[in-house]
mmCIF file of C-alpha atoms in Angstrom:
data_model
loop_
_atom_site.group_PDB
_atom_site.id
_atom_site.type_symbol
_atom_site.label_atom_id
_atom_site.label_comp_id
_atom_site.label_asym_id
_atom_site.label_seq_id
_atom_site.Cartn_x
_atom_site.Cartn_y
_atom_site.Cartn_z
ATOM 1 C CA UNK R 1 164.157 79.062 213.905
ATOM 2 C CA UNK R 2 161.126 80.028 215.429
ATOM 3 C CA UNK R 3 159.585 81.676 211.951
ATOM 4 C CA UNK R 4 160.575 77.825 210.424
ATOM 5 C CA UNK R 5 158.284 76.060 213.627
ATOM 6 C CA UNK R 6 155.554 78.422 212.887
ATOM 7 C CA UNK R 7 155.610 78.141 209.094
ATOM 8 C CA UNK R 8 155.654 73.746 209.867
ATOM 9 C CA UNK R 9 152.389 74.642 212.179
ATOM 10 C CA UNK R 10 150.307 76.291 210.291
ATOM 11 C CA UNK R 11 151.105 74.436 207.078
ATOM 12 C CA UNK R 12 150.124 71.655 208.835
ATOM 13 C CA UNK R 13 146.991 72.832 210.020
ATOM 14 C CA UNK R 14 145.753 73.137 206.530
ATOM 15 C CA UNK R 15 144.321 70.108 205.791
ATOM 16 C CA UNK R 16 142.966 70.090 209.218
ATOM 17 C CA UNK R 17 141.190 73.346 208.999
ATOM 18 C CA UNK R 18 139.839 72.090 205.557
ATOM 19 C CA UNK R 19 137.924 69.323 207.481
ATOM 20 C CA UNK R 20 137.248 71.192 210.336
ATOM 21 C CA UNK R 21 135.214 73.697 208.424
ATOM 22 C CA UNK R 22 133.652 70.925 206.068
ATOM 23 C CA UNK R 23 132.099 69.677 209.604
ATOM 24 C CA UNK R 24 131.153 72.772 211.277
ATOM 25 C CA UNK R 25 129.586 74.248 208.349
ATOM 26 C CA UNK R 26 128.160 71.738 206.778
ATOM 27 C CA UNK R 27 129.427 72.138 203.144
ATOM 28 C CA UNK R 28 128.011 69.503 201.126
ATOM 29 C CA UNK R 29 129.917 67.685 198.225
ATOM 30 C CA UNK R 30 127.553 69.355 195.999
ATOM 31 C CA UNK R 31 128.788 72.782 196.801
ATOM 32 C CA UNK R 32 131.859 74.523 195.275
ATOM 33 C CA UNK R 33 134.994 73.235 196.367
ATOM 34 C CA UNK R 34 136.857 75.094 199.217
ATOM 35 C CA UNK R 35 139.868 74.587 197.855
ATOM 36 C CA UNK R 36 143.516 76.981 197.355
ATOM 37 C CA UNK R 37 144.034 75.265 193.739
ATOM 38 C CA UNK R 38 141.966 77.791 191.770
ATOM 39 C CA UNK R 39 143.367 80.906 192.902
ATOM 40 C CA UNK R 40 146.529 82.516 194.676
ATOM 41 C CA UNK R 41 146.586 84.703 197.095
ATOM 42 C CA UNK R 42 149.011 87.642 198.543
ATOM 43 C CA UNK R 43 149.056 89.410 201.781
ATOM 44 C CA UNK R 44 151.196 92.741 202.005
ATOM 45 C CA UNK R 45 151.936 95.868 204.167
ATOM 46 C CA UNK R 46 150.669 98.875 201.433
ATOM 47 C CA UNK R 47 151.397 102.098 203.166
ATOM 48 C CA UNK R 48 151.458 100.044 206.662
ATOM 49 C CA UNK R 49 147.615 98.856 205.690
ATOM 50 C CA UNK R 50 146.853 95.044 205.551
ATOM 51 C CA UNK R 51 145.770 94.458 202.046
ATOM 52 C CA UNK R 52 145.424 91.052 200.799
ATOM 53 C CA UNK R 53 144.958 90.564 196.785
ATOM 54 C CA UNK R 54 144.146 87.094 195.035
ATOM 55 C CA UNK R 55 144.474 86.185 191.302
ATOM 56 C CA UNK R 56 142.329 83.133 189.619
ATOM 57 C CA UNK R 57 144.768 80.903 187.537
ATOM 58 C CA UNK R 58 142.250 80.214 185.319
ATOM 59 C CA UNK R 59 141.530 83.038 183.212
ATOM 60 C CA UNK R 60 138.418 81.640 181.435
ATOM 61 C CA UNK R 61 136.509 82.438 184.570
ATOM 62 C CA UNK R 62 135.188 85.991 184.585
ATOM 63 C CA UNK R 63 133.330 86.451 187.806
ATOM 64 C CA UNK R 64 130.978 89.709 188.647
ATOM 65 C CA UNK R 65 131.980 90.013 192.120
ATOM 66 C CA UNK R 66 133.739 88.196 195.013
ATOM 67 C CA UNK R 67 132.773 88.261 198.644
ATOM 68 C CA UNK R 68 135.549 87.455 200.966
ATOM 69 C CA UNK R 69 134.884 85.526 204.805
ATOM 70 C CA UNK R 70 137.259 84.653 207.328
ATOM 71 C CA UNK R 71 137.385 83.424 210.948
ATOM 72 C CA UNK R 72 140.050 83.220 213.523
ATOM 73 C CA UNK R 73 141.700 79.773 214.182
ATOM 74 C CA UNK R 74 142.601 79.819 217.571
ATOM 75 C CA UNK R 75 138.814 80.969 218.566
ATOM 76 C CA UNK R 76 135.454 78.366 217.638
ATOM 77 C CA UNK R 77 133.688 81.465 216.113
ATOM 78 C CA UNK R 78 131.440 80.772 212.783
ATOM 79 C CA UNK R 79 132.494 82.762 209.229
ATOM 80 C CA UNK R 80 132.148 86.314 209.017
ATOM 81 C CA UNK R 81 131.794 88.351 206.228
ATOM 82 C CA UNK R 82 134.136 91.299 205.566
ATOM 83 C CA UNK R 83 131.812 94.139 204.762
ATOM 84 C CA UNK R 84 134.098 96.042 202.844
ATOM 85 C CA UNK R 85 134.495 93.355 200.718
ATOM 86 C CA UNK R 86 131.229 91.768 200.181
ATOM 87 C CA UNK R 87 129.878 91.698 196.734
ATOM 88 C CA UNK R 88 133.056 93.544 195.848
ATOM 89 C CA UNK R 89 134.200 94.081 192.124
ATOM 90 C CA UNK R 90 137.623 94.371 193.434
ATOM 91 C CA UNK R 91 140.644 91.714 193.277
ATOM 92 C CA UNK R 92 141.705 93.308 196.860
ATOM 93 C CA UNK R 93 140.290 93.567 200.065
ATOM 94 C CA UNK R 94 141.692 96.182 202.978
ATOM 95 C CA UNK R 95 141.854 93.966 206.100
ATOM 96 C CA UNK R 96 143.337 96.291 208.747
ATOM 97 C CA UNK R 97 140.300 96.649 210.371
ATOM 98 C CA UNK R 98 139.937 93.094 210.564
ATOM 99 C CA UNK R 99 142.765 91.592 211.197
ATOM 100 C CA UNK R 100 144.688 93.162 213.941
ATOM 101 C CA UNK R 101 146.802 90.678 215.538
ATOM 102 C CA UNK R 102 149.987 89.712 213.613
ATOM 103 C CA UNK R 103 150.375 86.126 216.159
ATOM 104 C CA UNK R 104 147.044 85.062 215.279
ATOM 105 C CA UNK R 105 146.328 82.639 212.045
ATOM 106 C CA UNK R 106 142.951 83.793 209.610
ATOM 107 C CA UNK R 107 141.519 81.103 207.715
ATOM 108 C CA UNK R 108 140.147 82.835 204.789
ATOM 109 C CA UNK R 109 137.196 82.080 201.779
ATOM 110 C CA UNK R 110 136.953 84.088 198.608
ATOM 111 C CA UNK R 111 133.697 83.274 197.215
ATOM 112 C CA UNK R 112 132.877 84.361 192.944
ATOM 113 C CA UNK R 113 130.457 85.002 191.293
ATOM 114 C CA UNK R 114 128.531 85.635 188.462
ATOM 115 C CA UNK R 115 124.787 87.028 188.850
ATOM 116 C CA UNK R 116 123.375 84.818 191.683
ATOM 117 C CA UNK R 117 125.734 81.750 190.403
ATOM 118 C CA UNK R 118 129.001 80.745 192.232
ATOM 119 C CA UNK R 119 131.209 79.943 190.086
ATOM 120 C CA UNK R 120 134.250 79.004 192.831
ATOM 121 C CA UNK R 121 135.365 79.195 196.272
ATOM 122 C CA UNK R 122 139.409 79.581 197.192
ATOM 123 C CA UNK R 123 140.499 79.222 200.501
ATOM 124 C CA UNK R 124 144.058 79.887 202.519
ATOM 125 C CA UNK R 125 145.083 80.181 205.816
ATOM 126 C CA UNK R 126 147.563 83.597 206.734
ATOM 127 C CA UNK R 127 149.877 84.059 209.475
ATOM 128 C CA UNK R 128 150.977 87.107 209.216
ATOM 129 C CA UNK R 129 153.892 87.363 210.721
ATOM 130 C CA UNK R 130 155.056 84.619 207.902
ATOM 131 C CA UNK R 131 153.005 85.493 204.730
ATOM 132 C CA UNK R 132 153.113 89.139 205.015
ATOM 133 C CA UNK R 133 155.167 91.198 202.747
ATOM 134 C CA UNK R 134 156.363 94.427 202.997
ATOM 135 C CA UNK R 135 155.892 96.914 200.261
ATOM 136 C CA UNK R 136 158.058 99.954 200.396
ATOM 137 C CA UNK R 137 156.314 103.707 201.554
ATOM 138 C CA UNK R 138 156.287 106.182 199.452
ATOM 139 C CA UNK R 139 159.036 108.830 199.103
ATOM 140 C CA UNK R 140 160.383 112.169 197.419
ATOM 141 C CA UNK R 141 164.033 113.756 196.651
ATOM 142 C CA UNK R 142 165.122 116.726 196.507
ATOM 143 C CA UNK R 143 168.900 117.243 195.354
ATOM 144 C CA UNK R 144 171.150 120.311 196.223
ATOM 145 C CA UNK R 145 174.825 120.914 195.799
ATOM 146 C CA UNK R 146 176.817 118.158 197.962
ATOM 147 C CA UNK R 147 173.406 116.501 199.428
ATOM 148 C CA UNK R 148 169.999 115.107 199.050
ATOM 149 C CA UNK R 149 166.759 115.183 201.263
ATOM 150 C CA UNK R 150 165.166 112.029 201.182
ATOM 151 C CA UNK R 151 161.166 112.570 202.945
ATOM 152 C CA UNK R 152 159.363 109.489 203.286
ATOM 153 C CA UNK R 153 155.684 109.865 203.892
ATOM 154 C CA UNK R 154 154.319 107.508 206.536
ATOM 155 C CA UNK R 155 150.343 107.627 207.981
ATOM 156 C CA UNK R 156 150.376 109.676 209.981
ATOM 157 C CA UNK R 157 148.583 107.163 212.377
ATOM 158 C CA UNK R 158 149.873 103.854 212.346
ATOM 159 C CA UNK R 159 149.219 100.628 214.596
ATOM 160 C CA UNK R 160 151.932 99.198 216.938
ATOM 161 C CA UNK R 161 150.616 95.290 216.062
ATOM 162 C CA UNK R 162 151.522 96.813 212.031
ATOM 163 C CA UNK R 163 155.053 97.768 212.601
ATOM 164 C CA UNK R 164 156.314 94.187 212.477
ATOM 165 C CA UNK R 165 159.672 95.254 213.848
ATOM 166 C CA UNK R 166 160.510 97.245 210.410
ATOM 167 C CA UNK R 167 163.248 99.466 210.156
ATOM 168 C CA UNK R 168 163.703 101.537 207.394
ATOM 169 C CA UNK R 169 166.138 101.188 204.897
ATOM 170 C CA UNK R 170 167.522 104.092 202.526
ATOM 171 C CA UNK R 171 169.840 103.124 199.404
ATOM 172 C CA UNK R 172 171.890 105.626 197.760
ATOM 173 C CA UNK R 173 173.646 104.827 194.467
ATOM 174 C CA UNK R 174 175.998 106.161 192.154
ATOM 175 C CA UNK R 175 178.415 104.903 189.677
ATOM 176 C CA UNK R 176 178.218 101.343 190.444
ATOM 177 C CA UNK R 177 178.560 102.075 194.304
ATOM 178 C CA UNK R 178 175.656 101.235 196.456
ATOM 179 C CA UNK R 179 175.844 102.521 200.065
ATOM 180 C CA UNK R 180 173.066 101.430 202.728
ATOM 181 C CA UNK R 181 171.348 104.143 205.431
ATOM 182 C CA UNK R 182 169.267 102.752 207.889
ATOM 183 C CA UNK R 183 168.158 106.184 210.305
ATOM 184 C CA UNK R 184 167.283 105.655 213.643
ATOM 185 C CA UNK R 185 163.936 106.595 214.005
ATOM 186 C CA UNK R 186 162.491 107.677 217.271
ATOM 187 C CA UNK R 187 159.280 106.054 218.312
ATOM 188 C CA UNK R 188 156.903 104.703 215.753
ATOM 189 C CA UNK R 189 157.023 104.990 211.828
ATOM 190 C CA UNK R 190 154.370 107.104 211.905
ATOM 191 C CA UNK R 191 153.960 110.665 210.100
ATOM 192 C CA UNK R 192 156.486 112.096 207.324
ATOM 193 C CA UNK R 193 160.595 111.433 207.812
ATOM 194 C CA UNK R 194 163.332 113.373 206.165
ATOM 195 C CA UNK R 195 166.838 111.809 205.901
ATOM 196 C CA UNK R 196 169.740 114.275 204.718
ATOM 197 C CA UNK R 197 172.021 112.249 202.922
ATOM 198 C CA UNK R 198 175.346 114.176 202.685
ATOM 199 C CA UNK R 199 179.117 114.417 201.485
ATOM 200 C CA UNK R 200 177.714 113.619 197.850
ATOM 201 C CA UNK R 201 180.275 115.233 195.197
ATOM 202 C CA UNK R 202 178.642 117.914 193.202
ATOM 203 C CA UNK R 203 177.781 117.692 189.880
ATOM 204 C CA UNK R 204 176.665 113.672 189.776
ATOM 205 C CA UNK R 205 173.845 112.004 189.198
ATOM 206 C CA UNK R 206 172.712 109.981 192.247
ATOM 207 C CA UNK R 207 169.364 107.515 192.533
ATOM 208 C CA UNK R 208 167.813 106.729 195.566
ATOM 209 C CA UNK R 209 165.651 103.725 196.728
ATOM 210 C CA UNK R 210 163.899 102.933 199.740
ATOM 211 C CA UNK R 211 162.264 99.966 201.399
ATOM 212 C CA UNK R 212 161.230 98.060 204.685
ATOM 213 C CA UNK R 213 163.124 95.824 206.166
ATOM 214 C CA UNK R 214 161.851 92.936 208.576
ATOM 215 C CA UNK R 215 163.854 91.723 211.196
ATOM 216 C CA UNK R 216 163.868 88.361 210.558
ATOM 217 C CA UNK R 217 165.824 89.176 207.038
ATOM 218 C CA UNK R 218 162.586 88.084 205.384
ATOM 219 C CA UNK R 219 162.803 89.110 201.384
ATOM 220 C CA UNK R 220 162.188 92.718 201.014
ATOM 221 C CA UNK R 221 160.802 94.746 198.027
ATOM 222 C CA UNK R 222 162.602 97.653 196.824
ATOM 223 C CA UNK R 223 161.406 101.062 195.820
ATOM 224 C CA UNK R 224 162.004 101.868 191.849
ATOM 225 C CA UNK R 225 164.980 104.248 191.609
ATOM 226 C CA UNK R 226 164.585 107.652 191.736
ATOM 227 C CA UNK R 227 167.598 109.626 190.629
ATOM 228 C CA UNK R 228 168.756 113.080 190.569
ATOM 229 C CA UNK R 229 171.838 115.295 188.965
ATOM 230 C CA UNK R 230 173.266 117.640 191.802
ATOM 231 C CA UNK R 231 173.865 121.065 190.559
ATOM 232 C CA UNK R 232 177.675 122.091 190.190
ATOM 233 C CA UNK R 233 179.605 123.569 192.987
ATOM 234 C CA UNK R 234 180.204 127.067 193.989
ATOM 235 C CA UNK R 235 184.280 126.097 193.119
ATOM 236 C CA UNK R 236 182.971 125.046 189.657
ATOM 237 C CA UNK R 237 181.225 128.189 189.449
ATOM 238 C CA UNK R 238 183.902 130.648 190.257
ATOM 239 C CA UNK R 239 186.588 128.549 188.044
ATOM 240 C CA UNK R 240 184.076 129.205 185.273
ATOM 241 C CA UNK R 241 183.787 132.778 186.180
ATOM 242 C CA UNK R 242 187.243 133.594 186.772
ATOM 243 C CA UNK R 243 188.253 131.901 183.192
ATOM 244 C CA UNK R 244 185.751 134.289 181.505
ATOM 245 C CA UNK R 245 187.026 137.148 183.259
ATOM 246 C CA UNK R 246 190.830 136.179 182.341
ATOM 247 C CA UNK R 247 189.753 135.803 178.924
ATOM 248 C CA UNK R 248 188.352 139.333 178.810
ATOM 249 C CA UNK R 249 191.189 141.159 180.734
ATOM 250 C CA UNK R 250 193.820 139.746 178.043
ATOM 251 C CA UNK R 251 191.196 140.539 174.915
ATOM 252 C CA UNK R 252 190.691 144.009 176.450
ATOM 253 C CA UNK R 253 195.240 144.553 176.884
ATOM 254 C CA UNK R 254 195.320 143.337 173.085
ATOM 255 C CA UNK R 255 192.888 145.631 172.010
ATOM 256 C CA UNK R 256 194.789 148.694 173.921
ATOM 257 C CA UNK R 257 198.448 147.467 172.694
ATOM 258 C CA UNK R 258 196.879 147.419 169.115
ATOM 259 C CA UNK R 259 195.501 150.681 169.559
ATOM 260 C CA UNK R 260 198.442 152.001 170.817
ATOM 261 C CA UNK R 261 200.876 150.648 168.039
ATOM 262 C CA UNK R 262 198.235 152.129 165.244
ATOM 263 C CA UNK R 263 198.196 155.477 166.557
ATOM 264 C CA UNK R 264 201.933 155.693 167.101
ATOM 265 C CA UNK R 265 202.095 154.556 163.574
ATOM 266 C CA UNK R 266 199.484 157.000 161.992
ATOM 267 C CA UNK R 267 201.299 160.084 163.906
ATOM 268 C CA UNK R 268 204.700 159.186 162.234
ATOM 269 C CA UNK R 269 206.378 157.792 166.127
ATOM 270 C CA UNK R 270 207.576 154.805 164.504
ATOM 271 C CA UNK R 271 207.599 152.673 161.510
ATOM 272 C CA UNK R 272 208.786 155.960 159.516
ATOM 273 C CA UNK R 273 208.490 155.607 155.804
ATOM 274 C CA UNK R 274 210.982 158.549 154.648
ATOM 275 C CA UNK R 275 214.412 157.680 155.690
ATOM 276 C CA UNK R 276 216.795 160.444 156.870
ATOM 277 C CA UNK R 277 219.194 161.712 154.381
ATOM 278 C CA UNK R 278 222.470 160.157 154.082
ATOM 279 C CA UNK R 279 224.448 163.022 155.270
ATOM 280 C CA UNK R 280 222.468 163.426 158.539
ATOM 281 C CA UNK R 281 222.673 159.612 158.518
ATOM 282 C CA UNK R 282 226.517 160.036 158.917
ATOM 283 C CA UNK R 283 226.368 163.043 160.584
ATOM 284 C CA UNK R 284 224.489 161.586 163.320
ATOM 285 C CA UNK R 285 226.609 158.443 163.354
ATOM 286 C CA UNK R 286 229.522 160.504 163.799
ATOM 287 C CA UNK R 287 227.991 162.325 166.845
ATOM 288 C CA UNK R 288 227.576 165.787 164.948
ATOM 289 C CA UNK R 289 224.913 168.114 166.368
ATOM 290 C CA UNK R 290 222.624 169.297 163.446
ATOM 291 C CA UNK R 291 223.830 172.925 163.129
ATOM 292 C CA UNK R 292 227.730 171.189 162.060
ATOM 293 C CA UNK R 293 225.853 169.223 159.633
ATOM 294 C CA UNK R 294 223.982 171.599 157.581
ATOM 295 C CA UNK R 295 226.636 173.769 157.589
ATOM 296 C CA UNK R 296 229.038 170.860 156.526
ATOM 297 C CA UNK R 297 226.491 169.956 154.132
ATOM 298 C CA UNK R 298 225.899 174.145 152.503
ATOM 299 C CA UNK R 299 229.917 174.499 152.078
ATOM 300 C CA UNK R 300 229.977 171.033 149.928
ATOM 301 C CA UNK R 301 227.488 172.365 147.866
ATOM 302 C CA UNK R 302 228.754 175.544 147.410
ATOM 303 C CA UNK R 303 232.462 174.052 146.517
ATOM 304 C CA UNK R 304 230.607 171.907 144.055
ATOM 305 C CA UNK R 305 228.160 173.700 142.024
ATOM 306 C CA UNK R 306 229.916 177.783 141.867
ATOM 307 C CA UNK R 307 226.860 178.631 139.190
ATOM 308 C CA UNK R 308 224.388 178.200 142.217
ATOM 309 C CA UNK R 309 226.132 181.008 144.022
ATOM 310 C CA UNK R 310 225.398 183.302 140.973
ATOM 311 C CA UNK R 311 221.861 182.136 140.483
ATOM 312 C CA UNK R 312 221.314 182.639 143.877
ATOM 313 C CA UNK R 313 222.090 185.778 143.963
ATOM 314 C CA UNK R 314 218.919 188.817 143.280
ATOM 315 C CA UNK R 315 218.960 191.675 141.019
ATOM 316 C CA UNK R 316 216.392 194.356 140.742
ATOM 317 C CA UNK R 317 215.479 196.168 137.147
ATOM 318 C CA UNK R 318 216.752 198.656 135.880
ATOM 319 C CA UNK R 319 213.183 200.138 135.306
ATOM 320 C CA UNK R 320 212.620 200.249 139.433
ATOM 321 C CA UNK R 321 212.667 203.092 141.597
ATOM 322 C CA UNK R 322 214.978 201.187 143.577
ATOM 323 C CA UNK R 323 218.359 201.251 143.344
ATOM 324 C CA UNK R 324 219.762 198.479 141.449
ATOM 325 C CA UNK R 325 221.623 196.587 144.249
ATOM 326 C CA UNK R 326 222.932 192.702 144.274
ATOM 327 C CA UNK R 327 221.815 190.775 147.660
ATOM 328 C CA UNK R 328 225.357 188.972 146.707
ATOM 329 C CA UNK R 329 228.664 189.871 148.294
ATOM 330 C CA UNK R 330 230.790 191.663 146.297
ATOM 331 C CA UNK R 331 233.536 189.835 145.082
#
């Protein structure tokens, strides 16, 4: 409500200041025109410095330089000249310096021109604690496994009249989900800040934006994103390990069972390729012991082939010293 008063006061002023300086300093009506309808203007808060920036709206006039003059409307003082701004090639001018109180209202001339030639003169009237906008500071992340440090770098000297009753605002976003952090920051904004944003799930990309906020819930300008992919876990990481490891335990036990089965093979253990006879076959179903079958086995052959007992048996010449003798029983 009391922003809305102030913005109906000064607007109103306008005109009046526009006479007011006709009269006091004398411009003639063969002079350039002190008018706001040839160029626009814009106050902001640049890294908590006053900088105030003006565009011509028509673009067919290419000035050389501008010189910028202001006075203070509550006090009967004449124009000054900024001298940081005087005979400037610039389309900004740093008022900080100048303009120090943000209850006070600066009637303002920007003055072009080309060689020695004028070619226009803008004026405006500023109140900042109306027209000025915020822009946000400048900031860094950092991302680690389930958090991210945010620093924001202030000056590290910054006037009390310049805070405007700005906190400072700290965005995080992921998926679709925006979540707001304003820190409470102890004294002034003034020198670098670090804000730990935590319980972030590892593994995700997060961005991060930042900007100043006015109390008033004027409009505020947002930081562009900034975004970051925290690493994976240490959980992720020792899932991964342990699944390599399990994969080489059960190559390594394959590669011993094969082995093992080979050699077994190549030594004859198992998988034999000769099958035992079929009389040991029996034999051994039967429960014989292996002396009962081989001597089961010579008396069958004997009973069945009589010739073998006489061609098994030696004789010696007759020609040898030795006695002729028969290794065969006598009958």
């Amino acid at each position: 409500m009391l922003l809305s008063q102030n913005a109906f006061i000064v607007r109103s002023l306008n005109l009046v200041l526009m006479v007011y300086i006709s009269l006091v300093f004398g411009i003639s009506h063969d002079s350039p025109d002190y008018t706001d309808e040839s160029c626009t203007f814009k106050i902001s808060l640049r890294n908590f410095r006053s900088i105030l920036s003006w565009e011509l709206k028509n673009h067919s006039i290419v000035p050389t330089h501008y010189t910028l003059l202001y006075t203070i409307m509550s006090k009967p003082e004449d124009l000054k000249v900024v001298k940081n701004c005087a005979n400037t090639t610039r389309s900004f001018c740093d008022l900080t310096d100048e303009w120090r109180s943000t209850h006070e209202a600066y009637v303002t001339i920007l003055e072009g021109f080309s060689g020695n030639t004028t070619l226009f003169s803008c004026s405006h009237n500023f109140w900042l604690a109306i027209d000025m906008s915020f822009e946000p500071p400048e900031f860094e992340i950092v991302g680690f496994t389930n958090h991210i440090n945010v620093m924001v770098k202030f000056p590290s000297i910054v006037e009390e009249e310049l805070q405007f009753d700005l906190s400072l605002v700290i965005e995080e976003q992921s998926e679709g989900i925006v979540k707001k952090h304003k820190p409470e920051i102890k004294g002034n904004l003034s020198g670098n800040f670090t804000y730990i944003i935590d319980k972030l799930i590892p593994n995700t990309n997060y961005c991060v934006s930042v900007y100043l906020e006015h109390s008033d819930e004027q409009a505020v300008i947002k930081s562009p994103l900034k975004c970051t992919l925290l690493p994976p876990g240490q959980e992720s990481e020792s899932a991964e390990s342990a699944k390599i490891g399990g994969i080489i335990t059960v190559f390594l036990i394959a590669l011993v069972l094969t082995s093992t089965i080979v050699t077994l093979k190549w030594i004859g253990y198992i998988c034999l390729r000769n099958s035992l006879p079929k009389v040991l076959r029996q034999g051994l179903a039967k429960g014989w012991s292996a002396v009962a079958i081989h001597r089961r086995s010579h008396n069958a052959l004997q009973s069945e082939t009589p010739e073998l007992k006489q061609s098994s048996c030696l004789s010696f010449p007759s020609s040898w010293d030795y006695k002729r003798a028969s290794l065969c029983p006598s009958d």
